[in-house]
Structure formats: structure tokens, C-alpha cells
Amino acid sequence: MVTGKEFRMTLRRPLPGAAGKYGREPRVVPAFTIQSLQRDTVVARPPRCGAYKQRPLRPTMFRKYYRRGDFPISMETDSSGNKIAWKIDIDKLDFHHYMPMFFDGLRETEFPYKFFARQGIHDMLVYGGPKIFPVIPQLIIPIKKALNTKNPEVMCTTLKVLQHLVSQVEMAGVALVPYYRQILPVLNLFKDRNVNCGDNIDYTQQRRENVGDLINETLELLERYGGEDAFINIKYMIPTYESCMQS
């Protein structure tokens, strides 16, 4: 019968061919295991948490419905480029049905799906009028999914759409305040994540493709249009945010 002391001594003996004091490299073993008690071993480093890692982009429901021909849209090409041709008047659309599906297409990065989704959202925000406000609660999940991809292109597009939504639709900023807990956590991660290019020129600012600058612009718009409770709710989710309205 092996005693506990003898068992612990066997753990400390080097395995055949293992690292030792004669010039061989120590073995890398997992942490918090019995192997970490053995001689001539090195505990492996913990893995990265991947907080800023991009998530894979999967096909969206927008792509499925577009291929199936469920949208009353088609593409027209003229001297100014591509544009959407609506087969019915936009003000006659069922916004509760179509608008969440177009917002789901914000995660698309391939042509023509991203073009139809972004241009369709723009047209609906411009011509939708009072039909947009009741649909805002249905737009939170697609916006959250788009931001959680952590893809710079998708995030920039989503932030621009949020700015357009808040500035174009009356009381949209106030309606978004209860949903800050779904929208703002990702913005808190990337708020100060800018490119350190030294004395070079960062052209993403001119093209409005800098995530950090777009996040700051979006937060300022949310505060301006969100009413008296907007700042304290933004500050709760993003402690480093400073008010643009309070001196």
C-alpha cells in the first residue's frame, strides 16, 4: 500500500524524457493541476479573454428574406450610382414588419445586402414620420447584435444609423433611455480605443470611420435628445463619459 508521502514523492520525480537540470527545456503544464507540482515544469499562461475580438459574421434574416423576394425593393442605376427603387410608397409600409428586418441587415458586409439594408433604413427614417416611434423597442435587439459583432465596419454603420434615428425621429432619444443597458456596454469598451498614429494623418476621421470618435458623437447626441435622465444613465454605463451640456 502506497502512503500519501510516497505518492507525493512520485509526483516530484521527472518523467522519462522530461525537462530536467541537464539543459532540457521545462515542460509546460496546465495551471491548477497535479502536474504543476512536479519538478522541471512551467505553468502555462492564462488564455486571452478576447474582449475586443471580432465575432464571426453569420448570414442574417435580412439576407434570407431578400433572396426570397419578400422586400418591395429593387436596384436602379443611373449617373449618380446605385439607388433603391421602392415598389410601393414608403409611408404605406408596415413598419412593425419591415423596419426590424432592415435593421437586422446592419450586420451585412457583402454587396448588395449591405447596400439595400443601409439605404432602406435611410429612406424609412427620412419618410417614415410618426410610424417610426412605435417600432423603436423592436429595433433594440438588431442594434445590440450589430454592436456585439465588434466589427469596425458594422459598428461604424450602426452608430451612424443611431445618430440618424435620434436626430430625425421626434422623442426617439427619450425612448432609447430605458435600453441603454443593452446598447452602451460595447460602446464603453471601444470609447477610447483610437489609433495612435503619432504625427501621421488618420484619414478615418475624415471619412467618419473612426470608432472612438463616432462613439463620442453618438453619446453626445443621446444626451442632447434623451431628456433630463439621459446623462445619469449614460454615466452609469460609461463612467468616463463627460457631459457635453453641463458646464
mmCIF file of C-alpha atoms in Angstrom:
data_model
loop_
_atom_site.group_PDB
_atom_site.id
_atom_site.type_symbol
_atom_site.label_atom_id
_atom_site.label_comp_id
_atom_site.label_asym_id
_atom_site.label_seq_id
_atom_site.Cartn_x
_atom_site.Cartn_y
_atom_site.Cartn_z
ATOM 1 C CA MET A 1 0.000 0.000 0.000
ATOM 2 C CA VAL A 2 1.372 3.427 -1.015
ATOM 3 C CA THR A 3 1.304 6.117 1.623
ATOM 4 C CA GLY A 4 0.462 9.734 0.911
ATOM 5 C CA LYS A 5 4.056 10.820 1.373
ATOM 6 C CA GLU A 6 5.324 8.225 -1.132
ATOM 7 C CA PHE A 7 2.660 9.276 -3.631
ATOM 8 C CA ARG A 8 3.706 12.917 -3.399
ATOM 9 C CA MET A 9 7.328 11.924 -3.867
ATOM 10 C CA THR A 10 6.462 10.068 -7.084
ATOM 11 C CA LEU A 11 4.814 13.234 -8.403
ATOM 12 C CA ARG A 12 8.046 15.140 -7.970
ATOM 13 C CA ARG A 13 10.103 12.666 -9.967
ATOM 14 C CA PRO A 14 10.730 13.771 -13.555
ATOM 15 C CA LEU A 15 9.141 11.678 -16.253
ATOM 16 C CA PRO A 16 11.343 9.857 -18.756
ATOM 17 C CA GLY A 17 12.470 12.318 -21.411
ATOM 18 C CA ALA A 18 11.053 15.266 -19.472
ATOM 19 C CA ALA A 19 12.812 18.539 -18.834
ATOM 20 C CA GLY A 20 15.480 18.474 -16.172
ATOM 21 C CA LYS A 21 18.537 20.230 -14.911
ATOM 22 C CA TYR A 22 20.744 18.917 -17.695
ATOM 23 C CA GLY A 23 19.900 21.546 -20.300
ATOM 24 C CA ARG A 24 16.460 20.413 -21.434
ATOM 25 C CA GLU A 25 13.570 22.877 -21.511
ATOM 26 C CA PRO A 26 10.920 22.581 -18.779
ATOM 27 C CA ARG A 27 7.555 21.152 -19.686
ATOM 28 C CA VAL A 28 4.577 23.494 -19.973
ATOM 29 C CA VAL A 29 1.660 22.147 -17.939
ATOM 30 C CA PRO A 30 -1.863 23.434 -17.225
ATOM 31 C CA ALA A 31 -2.442 25.506 -14.117
ATOM 32 C CA PHE A 32 -4.212 24.161 -11.020
ATOM 33 C CA THR A 33 -3.383 20.526 -11.834
ATOM 34 C CA ILE A 34 -1.246 17.852 -10.155
ATOM 35 C CA GLN A 35 1.280 18.225 -12.979
ATOM 36 C CA SER A 36 2.057 21.754 -11.779
ATOM 37 C CA LEU A 37 3.505 20.199 -8.562
ATOM 38 C CA GLN A 38 6.113 18.218 -10.487
ATOM 39 C CA ARG A 39 9.692 19.337 -10.894
ATOM 40 C CA ASP A 40 11.031 20.998 -14.031
ATOM 41 C CA THR A 41 7.609 22.212 -15.115
ATOM 42 C CA VAL A 42 6.299 25.657 -16.058
ATOM 43 C CA VAL A 43 2.667 26.611 -15.655
ATOM 44 C CA ALA A 44 1.035 27.752 -18.897
ATOM 45 C CA ARG A 45 -0.113 31.340 -19.142
ATOM 46 C CA PRO A 46 -3.856 32.035 -18.908
ATOM 47 C CA PRO A 47 -5.603 32.488 -22.268
ATOM 48 C CA ARG A 48 -6.667 35.886 -23.517
ATOM 49 C CA CYS A 49 -10.224 36.902 -22.680
ATOM 50 C CA GLY A 50 -10.818 38.300 -26.189
ATOM 51 C CA ALA A 51 -12.795 41.372 -25.110
ATOM 52 C CA TYR A 52 -12.000 43.183 -28.374
ATOM 53 C CA LYS A 53 -12.044 40.127 -30.626
ATOM 54 C CA GLN A 54 -14.373 40.328 -33.588
ATOM 55 C CA ARG A 55 -17.169 37.809 -33.673
ATOM 56 C CA PRO A 56 -17.835 35.865 -36.871
ATOM 57 C CA LEU A 57 -20.492 37.384 -39.100
ATOM 58 C CA ARG A 58 -23.245 34.902 -39.835
ATOM 59 C CA PRO A 59 -25.921 35.236 -42.537
ATOM 60 C CA THR A 60 -28.779 37.388 -41.310
ATOM 61 C CA MET A 61 -32.524 37.075 -41.642
ATOM 62 C CA PHE A 62 -32.392 40.108 -43.939
ATOM 63 C CA ARG A 63 -30.385 38.115 -46.478
ATOM 64 C CA LYS A 64 -32.837 35.230 -46.276
ATOM 65 C CA TYR A 65 -35.874 37.450 -46.844
ATOM 66 C CA TYR A 66 -34.155 39.373 -49.637
ATOM 67 C CA ARG A 67 -33.305 36.181 -51.521
ATOM 68 C CA ARG A 68 -36.868 35.026 -51.057
ATOM 69 C CA GLY A 69 -38.166 38.271 -52.567
ATOM 70 C CA ASP A 70 -40.110 39.443 -49.522
ATOM 71 C CA PHE A 71 -38.979 43.078 -49.775
ATOM 72 C CA PRO A 72 -40.735 45.509 -52.147
ATOM 73 C CA ILE A 73 -37.430 46.888 -53.408
ATOM 74 C CA SER A 74 -35.194 46.682 -56.448
ATOM 75 C CA MET A 75 -31.988 48.346 -57.579
ATOM 76 C CA GLU A 76 -31.796 51.204 -60.052
ATOM 77 C CA THR A 77 -28.600 52.503 -61.601
ATOM 78 C CA ASP A 78 -28.205 55.979 -63.029
ATOM 79 C CA SER A 79 -25.462 58.544 -63.499
ATOM 80 C CA SER A 80 -25.259 59.169 -59.726
ATOM 81 C CA GLY A 81 -24.794 55.480 -58.876
ATOM 82 C CA ASN A 82 -26.962 52.781 -57.356
ATOM 83 C CA LYS A 83 -30.187 53.546 -55.517
ATOM 84 C CA ILE A 84 -33.239 51.712 -54.218
ATOM 85 C CA ALA A 85 -36.480 51.688 -56.188
ATOM 86 C CA TRP A 86 -39.436 51.108 -53.868
ATOM 87 C CA LYS A 87 -42.328 49.276 -55.474
ATOM 88 C CA ILE A 88 -44.821 50.907 -53.081
ATOM 89 C CA ASP A 89 -44.901 54.192 -51.210
ATOM 90 C CA ILE A 90 -42.759 54.126 -48.078
ATOM 91 C CA ASP A 91 -45.488 55.672 -45.924
ATOM 92 C CA LYS A 92 -47.740 52.697 -46.781
ATOM 93 C CA LEU A 93 -45.258 50.098 -45.493
ATOM 94 C CA ASP A 94 -45.913 48.044 -42.381
ATOM 95 C CA PHE A 95 -43.050 49.450 -40.301
ATOM 96 C CA HIS A 96 -43.562 46.903 -37.500
ATOM 97 C CA HIS A 97 -42.817 44.156 -40.024
ATOM 98 C CA TYR A 98 -40.158 45.643 -42.306
ATOM 99 C CA MET A 99 -38.089 48.005 -40.157
ATOM 100 C CA PRO A 100 -36.695 45.387 -37.705
ATOM 101 C CA MET A 101 -35.690 43.223 -40.669
ATOM 102 C CA PHE A 102 -33.818 46.107 -42.310
ATOM 103 C CA PHE A 103 -32.051 46.850 -39.022
ATOM 104 C CA ASP A 104 -31.070 43.174 -38.848
ATOM 105 C CA GLY A 105 -29.228 43.769 -42.129
ATOM 106 C CA LEU A 106 -26.815 46.172 -40.412
ATOM 107 C CA ARG A 107 -24.557 43.151 -39.794
ATOM 108 C CA GLU A 108 -24.166 42.537 -43.524
ATOM 109 C CA THR A 109 -20.823 43.416 -45.110
ATOM 110 C CA GLU A 110 -21.381 41.989 -48.600
ATOM 111 C CA PHE A 111 -22.908 43.689 -51.601
ATOM 112 C CA PRO A 112 -25.811 44.028 -52.397
ATOM 113 C CA TYR A 113 -27.202 43.106 -48.957
ATOM 114 C CA LYS A 114 -25.407 45.870 -47.044
ATOM 115 C CA PHE A 115 -26.425 48.441 -49.664
ATOM 116 C CA PHE A 116 -30.108 47.535 -49.524
ATOM 117 C CA ALA A 117 -30.155 47.387 -45.721
ATOM 118 C CA ARG A 118 -28.408 50.723 -45.148
ATOM 119 C CA GLN A 119 -30.151 52.639 -47.911
ATOM 120 C CA GLY A 120 -33.517 51.134 -46.942
ATOM 121 C CA ILE A 121 -33.050 52.262 -43.325
ATOM 122 C CA HIS A 122 -32.126 55.748 -44.504
ATOM 123 C CA ASP A 123 -35.223 56.045 -46.688
ATOM 124 C CA MET A 124 -37.518 54.753 -43.947
ATOM 125 C CA LEU A 125 -36.070 57.179 -41.387
ATOM 126 C CA VAL A 126 -36.484 60.116 -43.768
ATOM 127 C CA TYR A 127 -40.013 59.349 -44.985
ATOM 128 C CA GLY A 128 -41.403 57.245 -42.124
ATOM 129 C CA GLY A 129 -42.554 60.126 -39.950
ATOM 130 C CA PRO A 130 -44.674 59.173 -36.918
ATOM 131 C CA LYS A 131 -44.679 55.464 -37.871
ATOM 132 C CA ILE A 132 -41.107 55.010 -36.607
ATOM 133 C CA PHE A 133 -41.566 55.871 -32.925
ATOM 134 C CA PRO A 134 -43.790 52.849 -32.012
ATOM 135 C CA VAL A 135 -41.264 50.482 -33.642
ATOM 136 C CA ILE A 136 -38.232 51.600 -31.579
ATOM 137 C CA PRO A 137 -38.487 48.775 -28.959
ATOM 138 C CA GLN A 138 -38.266 46.218 -31.795
ATOM 139 C CA LEU A 139 -35.039 47.790 -33.073
ATOM 140 C CA ILE A 140 -33.039 47.295 -29.859
ATOM 141 C CA ILE A 141 -32.117 43.632 -30.415
ATOM 142 C CA PRO A 142 -30.862 44.152 -34.015
ATOM 143 C CA ILE A 143 -28.833 47.180 -32.874
ATOM 144 C CA LYS A 144 -27.378 45.200 -29.961
ATOM 145 C CA LYS A 145 -26.440 42.275 -32.231
ATOM 146 C CA ALA A 146 -24.743 44.603 -34.707
ATOM 147 C CA LEU A 147 -22.669 46.309 -31.996
ATOM 148 C CA ASN A 148 -21.742 42.998 -30.365
ATOM 149 C CA THR A 149 -20.044 41.803 -33.561
ATOM 150 C CA LYS A 150 -17.208 44.248 -32.687
ATOM 151 C CA ASN A 151 -16.540 44.553 -36.407
ATOM 152 C CA PRO A 152 -15.313 48.130 -37.114
ATOM 153 C CA GLU A 153 -17.300 48.486 -40.349
ATOM 154 C CA VAL A 154 -20.526 47.191 -38.780
ATOM 155 C CA MET A 155 -20.072 49.283 -35.645
ATOM 156 C CA CYS A 156 -19.471 52.492 -37.618
ATOM 157 C CA THR A 157 -22.556 51.882 -39.739
ATOM 158 C CA THR A 158 -24.697 51.120 -36.677
ATOM 159 C CA LEU A 159 -23.508 54.251 -34.862
ATOM 160 C CA LYS A 160 -24.335 56.430 -37.872
ATOM 161 C CA VAL A 161 -27.809 54.884 -38.033
ATOM 162 C CA LEU A 162 -28.284 55.551 -34.309
ATOM 163 C CA GLN A 163 -27.319 59.181 -34.830
ATOM 164 C CA HIS A 164 -29.754 59.479 -37.730
ATOM 165 C CA LEU A 165 -32.527 57.822 -35.722
ATOM 166 C CA VAL A 166 -32.081 60.084 -32.702
ATOM 167 C CA SER A 167 -31.819 63.306 -34.691
ATOM 168 C CA GLN A 168 -34.520 62.511 -37.261
ATOM 169 C CA VAL A 169 -37.335 60.955 -35.193
ATOM 170 C CA GLU A 170 -39.030 63.079 -32.568
ATOM 171 C CA MET A 171 -38.694 61.703 -28.995
ATOM 172 C CA ALA A 172 -36.556 58.787 -30.227
ATOM 173 C CA GLY A 173 -33.745 59.786 -27.859
ATOM 174 C CA VAL A 174 -36.085 59.673 -24.867
ATOM 175 C CA ALA A 175 -37.447 56.291 -25.972
ATOM 176 C CA LEU A 176 -33.921 54.827 -26.090
ATOM 177 C CA VAL A 177 -33.037 55.730 -22.480
ATOM 178 C CA PRO A 178 -34.546 52.545 -20.922
ATOM 179 C CA TYR A 179 -32.466 50.434 -23.340
ATOM 180 C CA TYR A 180 -29.038 51.899 -22.563
ATOM 181 C CA ARG A 181 -28.102 48.706 -20.690
ATOM 182 C CA GLN A 182 -28.399 46.763 -23.956
ATOM 183 C CA ILE A 183 -26.683 49.305 -26.225
ATOM 184 C CA LEU A 184 -23.939 51.020 -24.220
ATOM 185 C CA PRO A 185 -21.732 48.186 -22.794
ATOM 186 C CA VAL A 186 -19.930 47.684 -26.113
ATOM 187 C CA LEU A 187 -19.537 51.454 -26.534
ATOM 188 C CA ASN A 188 -17.846 51.540 -23.126
ATOM 189 C CA LEU A 189 -15.236 49.073 -24.420
ATOM 190 C CA PHE A 190 -14.377 50.993 -27.585
ATOM 191 C CA LYS A 191 -14.911 54.579 -26.399
ATOM 192 C CA ASP A 192 -11.191 55.368 -26.044
ATOM 193 C CA ARG A 193 -9.874 52.781 -28.491
ATOM 194 C CA ASN A 194 -8.411 55.107 -31.120
ATOM 195 C CA VAL A 195 -5.496 54.615 -33.479
ATOM 196 C CA ASN A 196 -2.214 56.005 -32.154
ATOM 197 C CA CYS A 197 -0.592 57.096 -35.400
ATOM 198 C CA GLY A 198 1.860 59.610 -33.934
ATOM 199 C CA ASP A 199 2.410 62.590 -36.233
ATOM 200 C CA ASN A 200 0.782 60.869 -39.232
ATOM 201 C CA ILE A 201 -2.656 61.706 -40.604
ATOM 202 C CA ASP A 202 -5.575 59.468 -39.688
ATOM 203 C CA TYR A 203 -7.949 59.657 -42.654
ATOM 204 C CA THR A 204 -10.602 57.553 -40.898
ATOM 205 C CA GLN A 205 -11.665 60.696 -39.027
ATOM 206 C CA GLN A 206 -12.315 62.498 -42.287
ATOM 207 C CA ARG A 207 -14.264 59.527 -43.672
ATOM 208 C CA ARG A 208 -16.099 59.115 -40.348
ATOM 209 C CA GLU A 209 -14.778 55.584 -39.897
ATOM 210 C CA ASN A 210 -13.057 56.100 -36.537
ATOM 211 C CA VAL A 211 -14.974 54.071 -33.958
ATOM 212 C CA GLY A 212 -13.863 56.111 -30.942
ATOM 213 C CA ASP A 213 -14.908 59.451 -32.454
ATOM 214 C CA LEU A 214 -18.236 58.075 -33.646
ATOM 215 C CA ILE A 215 -18.971 56.713 -30.170
ATOM 216 C CA ASN A 216 -18.329 60.116 -28.604
ATOM 217 C CA GLU A 217 -20.559 61.821 -31.187
ATOM 218 C CA THR A 218 -23.318 59.270 -30.584
ATOM 219 C CA LEU A 219 -23.171 59.657 -26.800
ATOM 220 C CA GLU A 220 -23.407 63.429 -27.099
ATOM 221 C CA LEU A 221 -26.470 63.119 -29.343
ATOM 222 C CA LEU A 222 -28.063 60.646 -26.940
ATOM 223 C CA GLU A 223 -27.547 63.110 -24.109
ATOM 224 C CA ARG A 224 -28.935 66.067 -26.080
ATOM 225 C CA TYR A 225 -32.070 64.284 -27.272
ATOM 226 C CA GLY A 226 -32.552 61.904 -24.327
ATOM 227 C CA GLY A 227 -34.083 64.317 -21.849
ATOM 228 C CA GLU A 228 -33.135 65.005 -18.264
ATOM 229 C CA ASP A 229 -32.443 61.357 -17.374
ATOM 230 C CA ALA A 230 -30.099 60.675 -20.291
ATOM 231 C CA PHE A 231 -26.826 61.867 -18.746
ATOM 232 C CA ILE A 232 -27.123 59.977 -15.461
ATOM 233 C CA ASN A 233 -27.972 56.755 -17.309
ATOM 234 C CA ILE A 234 -25.068 57.186 -19.730
ATOM 235 C CA LYS A 235 -22.738 57.945 -16.811
ATOM 236 C CA TYR A 236 -23.896 54.771 -15.043
ATOM 237 C CA MET A 237 -22.948 52.594 -18.039
ATOM 238 C CA ILE A 238 -19.887 54.612 -19.174
ATOM 239 C CA PRO A 239 -18.201 56.158 -16.104
ATOM 240 C CA THR A 240 -15.577 58.030 -18.172
ATOM 241 C CA TYR A 241 -18.171 59.976 -20.159
ATOM 242 C CA GLU A 242 -18.244 63.743 -19.555
ATOM 243 C CA SER A 243 -21.369 65.764 -20.226
ATOM 244 C CA CYS A 244 -21.450 67.994 -23.299
ATOM 245 C CA MET A 245 -24.277 70.116 -21.880
ATOM 246 C CA GLN A 246 -23.334 70.635 -18.225
ATOM 247 C CA SER A 247 -20.587 73.160 -17.620
#
